[in-house]
Amino acid sequence: MGGDHAPAAAVEGAVLFARELVQHQVVLVGDEARVRPLLKGAPLPNLELRHASEVVGMEDAATSIRAKRDSSLRVCFELMKAGDVQAVVSAGHSGAVMAGALLVLGRLRGVERPAIAALLPALKGGGRCLLLDAGANVECRPSQLAQFAVMGEAYVRAMLGVGRPRVALLSNGEEPSKGTSLTREAYRLLSKSDLRFVGYVEGKDIFSGDVEVVVTDGFTGNVVLKTSEGTATAVAGLLRSAIEKAGVGEKLGALLLGPTLAGLKKVVDYAEYGGAPLLGVEGVGIVAHGRSSPKAIKNALRAALQTAEARGHPALRESMGRAAAWLPARSVTGKGATSGPNVD
Amino acid sequence: MGGDHAPAAAVEGAVLFARELVQHQVVLVGDEARVRPLLKGAPLPNLELRHASEVVGMEDAATSIRAKRDSSLRVCFELMKAGDVQAVVSAGHSGAVMAGALLVLGRLRGVERPAIAALLPALKGGGRCLLLDAGANVECRPSQLAQFAVMGEAYVRAMLGVGRPRVALLSNGEEPSKGTSLTREAYRLLSKSDLRFVGYVEGKDIFSGDVEVVVTDGFTGNVVLKTSEGTATAVAGLLRSAIEKAGVGEKLGALLLGPTLAGLKKVVDYAEYGGAPLLGVEGVGIVAHGRSSPKAIKNALRAALQTAEARGHPALRESMGRAAAWLPARSVTGKGATSGPNVD
């Protein structure tokens, strides 16, 4: 029931997924009166509808999921907790996704704050780079960045089949003397870790293919994602307007290049990447973009399936267990450890 | 004497500038034994050489400019203080540029910390957007962000002739509830200001043309610049490799589009924009990229000339004076007010 095009986009995306992956089951959770008509003549054997009477709206506080016990999001997590589903996808209120996951599923042992991760395209060899936190925690502590590193590394290992992913901290320069007090302390922690920690990288290195995991706080992570989106859009726009102003030869050129430009858009378009995993809770949650199209929802469902099948979650749990050897003991009195999600 | 291609790039850039703008005078400051031979048969009437026996190297501490009294950078600022030159351009150690400017020229009244600003291309109507701080101060206080806003607005007004530039704070969402404790306090300060403050913008909005000044701390600003550089490079690289793999028709298309693609590169390429002004010191300083080509140096000299001619500096001084009415009184005991530059 969440997202800019709800519930139509979610329903259409689920139908696309169910038609394509007939051996897997999709449960649509939401207001039956609104969802049923959208299914039209598509009663698929592997697509079921589970009624939920409430909705956490974009204008609601993230914590409203506590009171809204029959909200679609809350019911999703209850289904996962009961073992009826193996993963949850939502294009709704991302703060409420986090709050709901924490409330119903709980934190993974050793994790102070779950993070939202974003899988970005990298230039070399069709690679990928996982950026986290992509926006869940605007203010972080060094121990939290270190935990993000552990979770990100485990996720990339499980999901992308990279043996020893390279892990880096995002900073304003490569020298260890750069960064803020936050990044420098996280640097010190990660230097003692058993991860393949390569030190600081700069914003331009995220897409270079030289590292597989880039760790930052949720404020910077969000700014990075939006800046990269804005730059790609600006470059495409400049190209378009230059072509419009150009001569016949160049217009022909653009025509001939059409498929290549479309392919390029596909690589840059995050929708293709199917949502961002929520790492650090006891289960699999995928946060889809609020603007998700049916195709983006389908891809998010694929990512959820892939995470469940690749046993991404057990990998995270195992890694966090091993990391207890070098991670500072979790602060039980600290703000980050006890408060609710600081996203909304 | 600074930068990756020193002193050749600086000398060639100065020659290009002096040949093109014959009514203006350029002073090259550096080691005569190394610079003189590079001038070859180009003794231009408006290009003079001033010997300086020392250099602040990239490996030196920013503060080494205190001891290196005859370093090229130090001599530049001394020339400006004496009124012999109206602006200084350097592709060297940016921390040392800041330290030198502070040491020799001093702070503009009301400014706790100078900022480095970057003029970025915006999508709409060939516009520009000034981002500051672009990397000088990795950890900032709210009052400093408010001062950056005042300086950025004055600079854009003087330099780009925009009557009432729109000023925004960079954040992880547009709602006032978003951001960190730093941005929220800066938001409160700017809401009381006489600036045309439009609130928070996200990373994607920097290039949209909807605002003329975007304010952030130097850590985030640096990450934004590098991310946008990385994204533009990645998009160009993906386009290139897609064309290489494509058929004859698409290769022809790329050929026909050649001039457009080159024009695009020119817009995206920061070198074209001629360096970043250092705002908040008693004079005009332009920080050129360490990788500056001769052409980039020429453009930085142009920017320096334009700043001096547009009376950018008096505009800043006047705006800071007016802002004293709403800016919190400058903390004289605070760390930011008394310490040297925290860049290196």
XYZ file of C-alpha atoms in Angstrom:
688
model
C 0.000 0.000 0.000
C 3.073 2.268 0.056
C 4.813 4.324 -2.595
C 3.800 7.014 -5.043
C 1.922 4.632 -7.340
C 0.310 2.413 -4.694
C -1.286 0.030 -4.795
C -1.343 -0.285 -8.625
C 2.441 -0.435 -9.154
C 2.895 -3.054 -6.426
C 0.089 -5.206 -7.797
C 1.308 -4.989 -11.390
C 4.877 -5.698 -10.305
C 3.771 -8.720 -8.288
C 1.809 -10.040 -11.277
C 4.871 -9.600 -13.523
C 7.002 -11.498 -11.006
C 4.452 -14.266 -10.427
C 4.047 -14.844 -14.172
C 7.788 -15.008 -14.728
C 8.817 -17.038 -11.681
C 5.998 -19.549 -11.499
C 7.732 -21.745 -8.917
C 7.711 -18.900 -6.349
C 4.855 -17.553 -4.285
C 3.953 -13.877 -3.864
C 1.698 -12.583 -1.102
C 0.152 -9.162 -1.671
C -0.684 -7.520 1.648
C -3.153 -4.637 1.641
C -6.696 -3.353 1.477
C -8.615 -6.095 -0.310
C -11.283 -3.694 -1.568
C -8.640 -1.665 -3.398
C -6.254 -4.451 -4.384
C -8.680 -7.128 -5.634
C -10.061 -5.028 -8.543
C -6.504 -4.327 -9.725
C -5.858 -8.049 -10.128
C -8.606 -8.126 -12.779
C -8.592 -11.372 -14.695
C -5.236 -12.393 -13.246
C -5.886 -14.922 -10.508
C -2.522 -16.651 -10.613
C -1.951 -19.854 -8.628
C 1.229 -18.409 -7.080
C -0.182 -14.988 -6.166
C -2.330 -14.598 -3.084
C -3.919 -11.640 -1.370
C -3.819 -11.073 2.381
C -6.119 -8.340 3.698
C -4.759 -5.620 5.989
C -7.113 -2.856 7.073
C -4.605 -0.098 7.880
C -1.872 1.799 6.050
C 1.208 3.672 7.280
C 1.073 6.774 5.097
C 4.036 8.856 3.963
C 2.858 11.639 6.269
C 2.736 9.337 9.323
C 5.541 9.082 11.859
C 7.736 6.002 11.396
C 6.717 4.856 14.854
C 3.012 4.817 13.915
C 3.621 1.206 12.913
C 3.528 0.404 16.644
C -0.097 1.442 16.966
C -1.193 0.350 13.489
C -1.155 -3.357 14.219
C -3.138 -4.210 11.103
C -1.171 -1.984 8.725
C -0.007 -3.698 5.537
C 3.638 -3.179 6.498
C 3.209 -4.546 10.018
C 1.354 -7.605 8.682
C 4.207 -8.230 6.215
C 6.727 -8.458 9.025
C 4.397 -10.605 11.132
C 4.138 -13.024 8.187
C 7.939 -13.133 7.980
C 8.273 -13.686 11.705
C 5.783 -16.561 11.497
C 7.850 -18.111 8.713
C 5.066 -17.769 6.162
C 7.192 -15.588 3.873
C 10.966 -15.426 3.492
C 11.326 -11.769 2.486
C 9.401 -8.498 2.506
C 9.396 -5.781 -0.182
C 7.957 -2.310 0.383
C 7.936 0.918 -1.644
C 6.366 2.718 1.296
C 7.637 4.836 4.181
C 11.254 3.692 4.556
C 11.451 4.850 8.162
C 8.381 2.752 8.947
C 9.940 -0.242 7.169
C 12.912 0.095 9.482
C 10.766 0.690 12.572
C 8.523 -2.257 11.709
C 11.434 -4.594 11.069
C 13.022 -3.605 14.375
C 9.743 -3.944 16.244
C 8.611 -7.286 14.855
C 11.839 -9.006 13.793
C 14.391 -7.354 16.056
C 18.053 -6.557 15.540
C 20.682 -8.961 14.411
C 22.995 -9.738 17.334
C 25.820 -7.197 17.588
C 24.091 -4.596 15.412
C 23.302 -1.231 16.993
C 21.479 0.224 13.997
C 20.292 -1.472 10.804
C 21.385 0.189 7.563
C 19.869 0.551 4.137
C 22.294 -0.532 1.429
C 22.294 0.479 -2.235
C 23.808 -1.654 -4.962
C 25.319 0.690 -7.549
C 26.750 0.008 -10.991
C 30.536 0.081 -11.214
C 32.448 0.867 -14.343
C 34.866 -2.054 -14.583
C 33.716 -5.454 -15.760
C 30.029 -4.846 -15.138
C 30.777 -4.836 -11.436
C 28.719 -3.556 -8.571
C 29.434 -1.571 -5.475
C 27.377 -1.693 -2.289
C 27.011 1.672 -0.588
C 25.778 1.759 2.985
C 24.255 3.407 4.937
C 22.190 4.877 2.102
C 19.972 6.969 4.343
C 18.611 5.186 7.405
C 20.862 6.745 10.070
C 21.740 10.393 9.540
C 24.034 10.568 12.535
C 26.285 7.598 13.215
C 28.925 6.458 15.650
C 32.224 4.854 14.604
C 31.157 1.429 15.903
C 28.057 1.630 13.717
C 30.136 2.341 10.608
C 32.289 -0.685 11.485
C 29.152 -2.825 11.794
C 27.909 -1.530 8.426
C 31.227 -2.672 6.962
C 30.794 -6.188 8.353
C 27.218 -6.459 7.094
C 28.004 -4.996 3.684
C 30.926 -7.356 3.194
C 28.838 -10.397 4.128
C 26.003 -9.312 1.847
C 28.271 -8.779 -1.156
C 29.994 -12.099 -0.542
C 26.697 -13.985 -0.381
C 24.869 -12.121 -3.121
C 27.494 -11.334 -5.710
C 29.762 -14.309 -5.104
C 32.814 -12.125 -4.530
C 35.305 -14.108 -2.431
C 36.996 -11.326 -0.475
C 35.173 -8.052 -1.159
C 37.246 -4.909 -0.714
C 35.799 -2.631 1.945
C 36.437 1.119 2.081
C 35.338 4.138 4.080
C 34.065 7.147 2.171
C 36.102 10.262 2.902
C 37.311 13.563 1.483
C 40.708 12.160 0.535
C 42.659 8.929 0.532
C 45.264 9.743 3.191
C 44.430 8.395 6.682
C 44.817 11.950 8.020
C 41.716 13.009 6.047
C 38.125 12.625 7.146
C 36.164 13.625 10.214
C 36.544 12.408 13.791
C 33.817 9.855 12.908
C 35.611 8.418 9.882
C 39.025 8.451 11.543
C 37.787 6.410 14.507
C 35.964 4.007 12.156
C 39.210 3.750 10.166
C 41.037 2.724 13.329
C 38.413 0.059 14.128
C 38.416 -1.356 10.599
C 42.218 -1.452 10.499
C 42.053 -3.979 13.333
C 39.353 -6.053 11.607
C 39.654 -9.271 9.619
C 37.971 -7.595 6.658
C 39.829 -6.713 3.468
C 39.830 -3.047 4.481
C 41.497 -0.832 1.867
C 41.176 2.489 3.712
C 39.528 5.668 2.501
C 38.061 6.198 -0.932
C 36.653 9.375 -2.471
C 33.265 9.911 -4.083
C 34.623 9.230 -7.553
C 35.857 5.774 -6.525
C 32.379 4.405 -5.765
C 31.780 3.802 -9.453
C 35.336 2.846 -10.357
C 35.012 -0.871 -9.643
C 38.064 -0.786 -7.364
C 36.065 -1.567 -4.207
C 32.948 -3.631 -3.598
C 31.734 -2.081 -0.323
C 31.729 1.631 0.549
C 30.737 2.591 4.090
C 29.435 5.982 5.195
C 26.846 7.563 7.457
C 23.256 7.772 6.223
C 23.351 11.530 5.644
C 26.374 11.369 3.360
C 25.108 8.148 1.756
C 21.821 9.781 0.848
C 23.601 12.832 -0.565
C 25.877 10.567 -2.639
C 22.939 8.663 -4.131
C 20.986 11.785 -4.973
C 24.045 13.573 -6.373
C 24.861 10.674 -8.623
C 21.235 10.515 -9.773
C 21.280 14.277 -10.404
C 24.536 14.158 -12.321
C 23.399 11.289 -14.547
C 20.142 13.133 -15.259
C 22.012 16.383 -15.985
C 24.444 14.648 -18.359
C 21.553 12.981 -20.202
C 19.677 16.294 -20.354
C 22.693 18.186 -21.679
C 23.189 15.498 -24.324
C 19.541 15.740 -25.352
C 19.505 19.524 -25.618
C 22.823 19.527 -27.497
C 21.351 17.059 -30.008
C 18.234 19.188 -30.421
C 20.316 22.230 -31.251
C 22.636 20.292 -33.557
C 22.488 19.756 -37.310
C 20.906 17.001 -39.364
C 24.028 14.840 -39.255
C 24.062 14.834 -35.485
C 20.343 14.127 -35.294
C 20.959 11.102 -37.517
C 23.807 10.152 -35.211
C 21.524 10.279 -32.201
C 19.008 8.134 -34.061
C 21.656 5.542 -34.888
C 22.856 5.620 -31.282
C 19.322 5.232 -29.930
C 19.635 1.647 -28.648
C 23.005 2.382 -27.038
C 21.640 5.423 -25.236
C 18.652 3.379 -24.050
C 21.004 0.665 -22.798
C 22.979 3.303 -20.969
C 19.870 4.625 -19.276
C 19.087 1.087 -18.158
C 22.462 0.725 -16.462
C 22.228 4.093 -14.750
C 18.603 3.676 -13.729
C 18.467 2.445 -10.152
C 15.016 0.968 -10.708
C 16.738 -1.806 -12.604
C 18.604 -2.707 -9.477
C 15.508 -3.604 -7.595
C 15.496 -1.844 -4.301
C 17.821 -1.517 -1.367
C 18.267 -4.253 1.242
C 17.741 -3.393 4.885
C 20.690 -4.994 6.671
C 20.891 -5.689 10.394
C 17.436 -7.003 11.257
C 16.418 -10.624 11.799
C 15.005 -11.173 8.347
C 15.090 -10.022 4.741
C 13.629 -6.623 3.918
C 13.939 -4.787 0.612
C 13.195 -1.072 0.461
C 11.991 -0.142 -3.015
C 12.038 3.458 -4.244
C 8.866 5.401 -3.510
C 8.560 6.137 -7.229
C 8.853 2.439 -8.115
C 7.269 1.387 -11.389
C 5.779 -2.113 -11.765
C 9.078 -3.192 -13.312
C 11.038 -1.818 -10.366
C 8.734 -3.710 -7.994
C 9.303 -6.898 -9.976
C 13.064 -6.374 -9.716
C 12.788 -5.697 -5.991
C 10.907 -8.988 -5.609
C 13.690 -10.701 -7.569
C 16.277 -9.141 -5.239
C 14.281 -10.356 -2.239
C 14.142 -13.860 -3.687
C 17.833 -13.808 -4.505
C 18.726 -12.633 -0.991
C 16.656 -15.415 0.550
C 18.092 -18.044 -1.818
C 21.704 -16.896 -1.452
C 21.224 -17.164 2.300
C 22.283 -13.547 2.625
C 20.785 -13.298 6.061
C 22.616 -16.264 7.657
C 25.825 -14.914 6.103
C 25.291 -11.594 7.879
C 24.555 -13.305 11.165
C 27.694 -15.430 10.912
C 29.874 -12.434 10.015
C 28.534 -10.351 12.867
C 29.312 -13.249 15.195
C 32.909 -13.442 13.972
C 33.291 -9.657 14.158
C 32.540 -9.705 17.884
C 36.253 -10.547 18.261
C 37.332 -7.073 17.129
C 34.226 -4.864 17.255
C 33.924 -2.775 20.412
C 31.361 -4.217 22.817
C 27.928 -2.895 21.957
C 26.992 0.076 24.038
C 23.759 -0.727 25.823
C 23.374 2.712 27.333
C 24.266 4.681 24.192
C 21.618 6.586 22.325
C 21.990 4.593 19.125
C 21.522 1.280 20.866
C 18.293 2.062 22.612
C 16.409 4.601 20.530
C 13.989 3.896 17.745
C 14.896 4.578 14.141
C 15.991 8.108 13.453
C 14.529 8.112 9.972
C 11.148 9.483 9.031
C 55.167 25.988 -8.324
C 52.214 23.883 -7.168
C 50.082 21.231 -8.835
C 50.750 17.962 -10.623
C 52.148 19.615 -13.751
C 54.129 22.410 -12.108
C 55.605 24.630 -13.104
C 55.015 23.917 -16.824
C 51.192 24.020 -16.731
C 51.142 27.273 -14.761
C 53.650 28.919 -17.110
C 51.849 27.790 -20.264
C 48.483 28.826 -18.817
C 49.840 32.248 -17.902
C 51.246 32.678 -21.417
C 47.870 31.745 -22.925
C 46.138 34.285 -20.680
C 48.688 37.053 -21.296
C 48.458 36.607 -25.064
C 44.678 36.707 -25.017
C 44.129 39.506 -22.500
C 46.895 41.886 -23.448
C 45.554 44.729 -21.303
C 46.067 42.682 -18.112
C 49.255 41.899 -16.262
C 50.304 38.424 -15.040
C 53.011 37.858 -12.453
C 54.514 34.379 -12.341
C 55.937 33.654 -8.899
C 58.451 30.821 -8.558
C 61.916 29.464 -8.948
C 63.460 31.584 -11.699
C 65.924 28.866 -12.698
C 63.065 26.504 -13.453
C 60.479 28.953 -14.742
C 62.600 31.154 -17.041
C 63.536 28.325 -19.464
C 59.846 27.409 -19.808
C 59.058 30.893 -21.074
C 61.305 30.184 -24.073
C 60.909 32.810 -26.739
C 57.810 34.264 -25.123
C 58.838 37.428 -23.295
C 55.467 39.143 -23.287
C 55.171 42.760 -22.171
C 52.337 41.857 -19.771
C 53.956 38.787 -18.220
C 56.593 39.177 -15.556
C 58.518 36.753 -13.406
C 59.060 37.205 -9.672
C 61.610 34.871 -8.100
C 60.718 32.876 -4.961
C 63.301 30.472 -3.580
C 61.022 28.089 -1.665
C 58.058 25.826 -2.439
C 55.271 24.418 -0.247
C 55.115 20.841 -1.511
C 52.040 18.618 -1.524
C 53.674 16.521 1.210
C 54.237 19.549 3.463
C 51.892 20.539 6.265
C 49.587 23.432 5.376
C 51.144 25.418 8.183
C 54.634 25.123 6.659
C 53.798 28.345 4.854
C 54.493 30.113 8.161
C 58.142 29.124 8.122
C 58.614 29.223 4.359
C 58.622 32.983 4.069
C 60.019 32.926 0.543
C 57.734 30.207 -0.784
C 56.002 31.046 -4.069
C 52.588 30.872 -2.411
C 53.580 33.123 0.491
C 55.104 35.661 -1.901
C 51.864 35.691 -3.930
C 49.847 36.696 -0.891
C 52.448 39.287 0.127
C 52.143 40.823 -3.352
C 48.380 40.956 -2.931
C 48.647 42.496 0.519
C 51.004 45.147 -0.873
C 48.470 45.927 -3.584
C 50.800 44.858 -6.387
C 48.359 42.212 -7.610
C 44.571 42.039 -7.315
C 44.130 38.252 -7.214
C 46.121 35.059 -6.641
C 45.737 31.729 -8.466
C 47.325 28.494 -7.250
C 47.087 24.853 -8.305
C 49.176 23.855 -5.298
C 48.442 22.625 -1.785
C 44.917 23.912 -1.122
C 45.366 23.761 2.633
C 48.467 25.912 2.302
C 46.557 28.368 0.085
C 44.044 28.739 2.878
C 46.693 28.940 5.596
C 48.680 31.484 3.609
C 45.645 33.625 2.873
C 44.674 33.596 6.544
C 48.205 34.345 7.669
C 49.003 37.153 5.259
C 45.614 38.622 4.343
C 43.522 37.686 7.346
C 39.839 36.844 7.696
C 36.991 38.917 6.422
C 35.191 40.494 9.391
C 32.502 38.186 10.776
C 33.901 35.069 9.118
C 35.015 32.231 11.396
C 36.345 30.010 8.626
C 36.962 30.753 4.946
C 35.378 28.296 2.498
C 36.311 27.013 -0.916
C 33.435 27.386 -3.364
C 32.849 25.441 -6.560
C 30.853 26.799 -9.466
C 28.985 23.887 -11.039
C 26.994 23.659 -14.251
C 23.220 23.621 -13.811
C 20.828 22.094 -16.259
C 18.358 24.902 -16.852
C 19.207 27.813 -19.116
C 22.959 27.325 -18.946
C 22.832 28.300 -15.305
C 25.367 27.784 -12.591
C 25.227 26.706 -9.001
C 27.783 27.637 -6.354
C 28.507 24.838 -3.890
C 30.322 25.685 -0.689
C 32.192 24.573 1.349
C 33.776 22.347 -1.275
C 36.392 20.880 1.021
C 38.199 23.384 3.224
C 36.463 22.652 6.550
C 35.586 19.017 7.173
C 33.832 19.698 10.446
C 31.667 22.780 10.677
C 29.435 24.605 13.124
C 25.964 25.948 12.237
C 27.152 29.569 12.383
C 29.856 28.718 9.848
C 27.312 27.243 7.428
C 25.257 30.439 7.813
C 28.359 32.519 7.009
C 29.046 30.349 3.952
C 25.503 31.127 2.807
C 26.076 34.881 3.117
C 29.389 34.722 1.255
C 28.078 32.409 -1.461
C 25.073 34.625 -2.073
C 27.203 37.756 -2.343
C 29.643 36.035 -4.689
C 26.921 34.783 -7.021
C 25.252 38.189 -7.036
C 28.481 39.974 -7.950
C 29.870 37.401 -10.353
C 26.848 36.014 -12.161
C 24.673 39.106 -11.973
C 21.796 37.214 -10.355
C 19.647 39.738 -8.475
C 18.372 37.616 -5.606
C 20.137 34.252 -5.679
C 18.244 31.379 -4.068
C 20.164 29.853 -1.181
C 19.647 26.290 0.060
C 21.134 23.892 2.586
C 22.146 20.445 1.360
C 20.319 17.700 3.234
C 18.967 14.174 2.967
C 15.426 15.332 2.246
C 13.437 18.496 1.716
C 11.336 18.480 4.884
C 12.701 20.691 7.701
C 12.634 17.628 9.993
C 15.377 16.021 7.882
C 19.096 16.583 8.233
C 21.557 16.411 11.097
C 21.751 18.537 14.213
C 24.233 20.694 12.247
C 21.929 21.318 9.290
C 18.840 21.816 11.439
C 20.502 24.539 13.496
C 21.851 26.183 10.321
C 18.315 25.964 8.906
C 17.013 27.857 11.929
C 19.674 30.565 11.538
C 19.061 30.994 7.810
C 15.286 31.152 8.315
C 15.866 34.347 10.289
C 18.197 35.811 7.669
C 17.508 38.382 4.972
C 18.706 35.930 2.322
C 16.358 34.277 -0.157
C 16.607 31.019 1.788
C 14.568 28.231 0.177
C 15.272 25.510 2.760
C 16.769 22.090 2.189
C 17.658 20.642 -1.184
C 18.876 17.139 -2.020
C 21.970 16.113 -3.967
C 20.022 15.869 -7.217
C 18.907 19.492 -6.965
C 22.431 20.938 -7.182
C 22.402 20.519 -10.940
C 18.719 21.287 -11.466
C 19.059 25.055 -11.835
C 16.434 25.645 -9.139
C 18.903 27.187 -6.678
C 22.036 29.289 -7.169
C 23.814 28.627 -3.864
C 24.046 25.285 -2.045
C 25.636 25.277 1.404
C 27.178 22.284 3.143
C 30.156 21.299 5.294
C 33.492 20.685 3.586
C 33.384 16.915 4.062
C 30.022 16.535 2.343
C 30.923 19.171 -0.248
C 34.058 17.296 -1.214
C 32.139 14.012 -1.454
C 29.501 15.693 -3.650
C 32.102 17.072 -6.056
C 33.969 13.789 -6.345
C 30.756 11.765 -6.692
C 29.508 13.975 -9.468
C 32.898 13.750 -11.199
C 32.834 9.956 -10.794
C 29.293 9.641 -12.115
C 29.993 11.792 -15.179
C 33.124 9.748 -15.907
C 31.223 6.488 -15.436
C 28.405 7.589 -17.743
C 30.914 8.656 -20.403
C 32.799 5.366 -19.989
C 29.641 3.281 -20.274
C 28.670 5.216 -23.402
C 32.097 4.633 -24.919
C 32.173 0.908 -24.200
C 28.602 0.503 -25.450
C 29.571 2.204 -28.716
C 32.628 -0.020 -29.061
C 30.502 -3.140 -28.726
C 27.783 -1.798 -31.039
C 27.312 -2.263 -34.767
C 28.468 -0.156 -37.711
C 25.339 2.004 -37.639
C 25.941 3.011 -34.041
C 29.623 3.652 -34.663
C 28.583 6.001 -37.463
C 26.125 7.574 -35.062
C 28.893 8.209 -32.547
C 31.002 9.738 -35.291
C 28.200 12.078 -36.320
C 27.606 12.964 -32.682
C 31.295 13.617 -32.085
C 31.117 17.421 -31.774
C 28.068 17.192 -29.496
C 29.786 14.694 -27.220
C 32.883 16.902 -27.104
C 30.710 19.913 -26.248
C 29.111 17.881 -23.498
C 32.486 16.970 -22.076
C 33.342 20.645 -22.047
C 30.294 21.511 -19.975
C 30.896 18.682 -17.510
C 34.628 19.272 -17.262
C 35.344 21.395 -14.213
C 38.621 22.584 -15.713
C 36.538 24.790 -17.966
C 35.180 26.526 -14.930
C 38.525 27.800 -13.890
C 39.140 26.956 -10.295
C 37.345 27.491 -7.028
C 37.286 30.834 -5.222
C 38.441 30.967 -1.621
C 35.799 33.047 0.146
C 36.196 34.714 3.517
C 39.712 36.138 3.406
C 40.734 39.745 2.787
C 41.525 39.308 -0.871
C 40.852 37.250 -3.971
C 42.232 33.703 -4.083
C 41.414 31.083 -6.688
C 42.220 27.444 -5.957
C 42.838 25.599 -9.223
C 42.667 21.798 -9.421
C 45.981 20.054 -8.744
C 45.669 18.353 -12.125
C 45.131 21.670 -13.917
C 46.118 21.788 -17.559
C 47.444 25.029 -19.105
C 43.908 25.713 -20.306
C 42.509 25.221 -16.806
C 45.123 27.623 -15.444
C 44.158 30.177 -18.076
C 40.508 29.834 -17.068
C 41.420 30.169 -13.389
C 43.266 33.405 -14.226
C 40.165 34.576 -16.079
C 38.032 33.763 -13.015
C 40.474 35.693 -10.821
C 40.292 38.682 -13.159
C 36.517 38.498 -13.307
C 36.259 38.312 -9.497
C 38.482 41.367 -9.129
C 36.610 43.293 -11.839
C 33.150 42.372 -10.572
C 34.236 43.606 -7.169
C 33.338 40.217 -5.701
C 35.398 40.888 -2.637
C 33.797 44.209 -1.613
C 30.399 42.561 -2.182
C 31.303 39.839 0.311
C 32.547 42.346 2.846
C 29.373 44.385 2.570
C 27.126 41.315 2.873
C 28.975 40.036 5.909
C 28.527 43.457 7.479
C 24.779 43.409 6.873
C 24.508 39.806 8.122
C 25.877 40.841 11.520
C 22.265 41.836 12.261
C 21.087 38.206 12.313
C 24.209 36.051 12.503
C 25.089 34.861 16.004
C 27.986 36.823 17.463
C 31.248 35.240 16.462
C 32.549 32.901 19.099
C 36.022 34.011 20.055
C 36.694 31.060 22.300
C 35.354 28.386 19.954
C 37.746 26.024 18.266
C 36.783 27.094 14.757
C 37.414 30.743 15.472
C 40.903 30.399 16.830
C 42.505 27.392 15.190
C 44.419 27.335 11.945
C 42.971 25.736 8.836
C 41.854 22.158 9.327
C 42.687 21.175 5.771
C 45.926 19.545 4.718
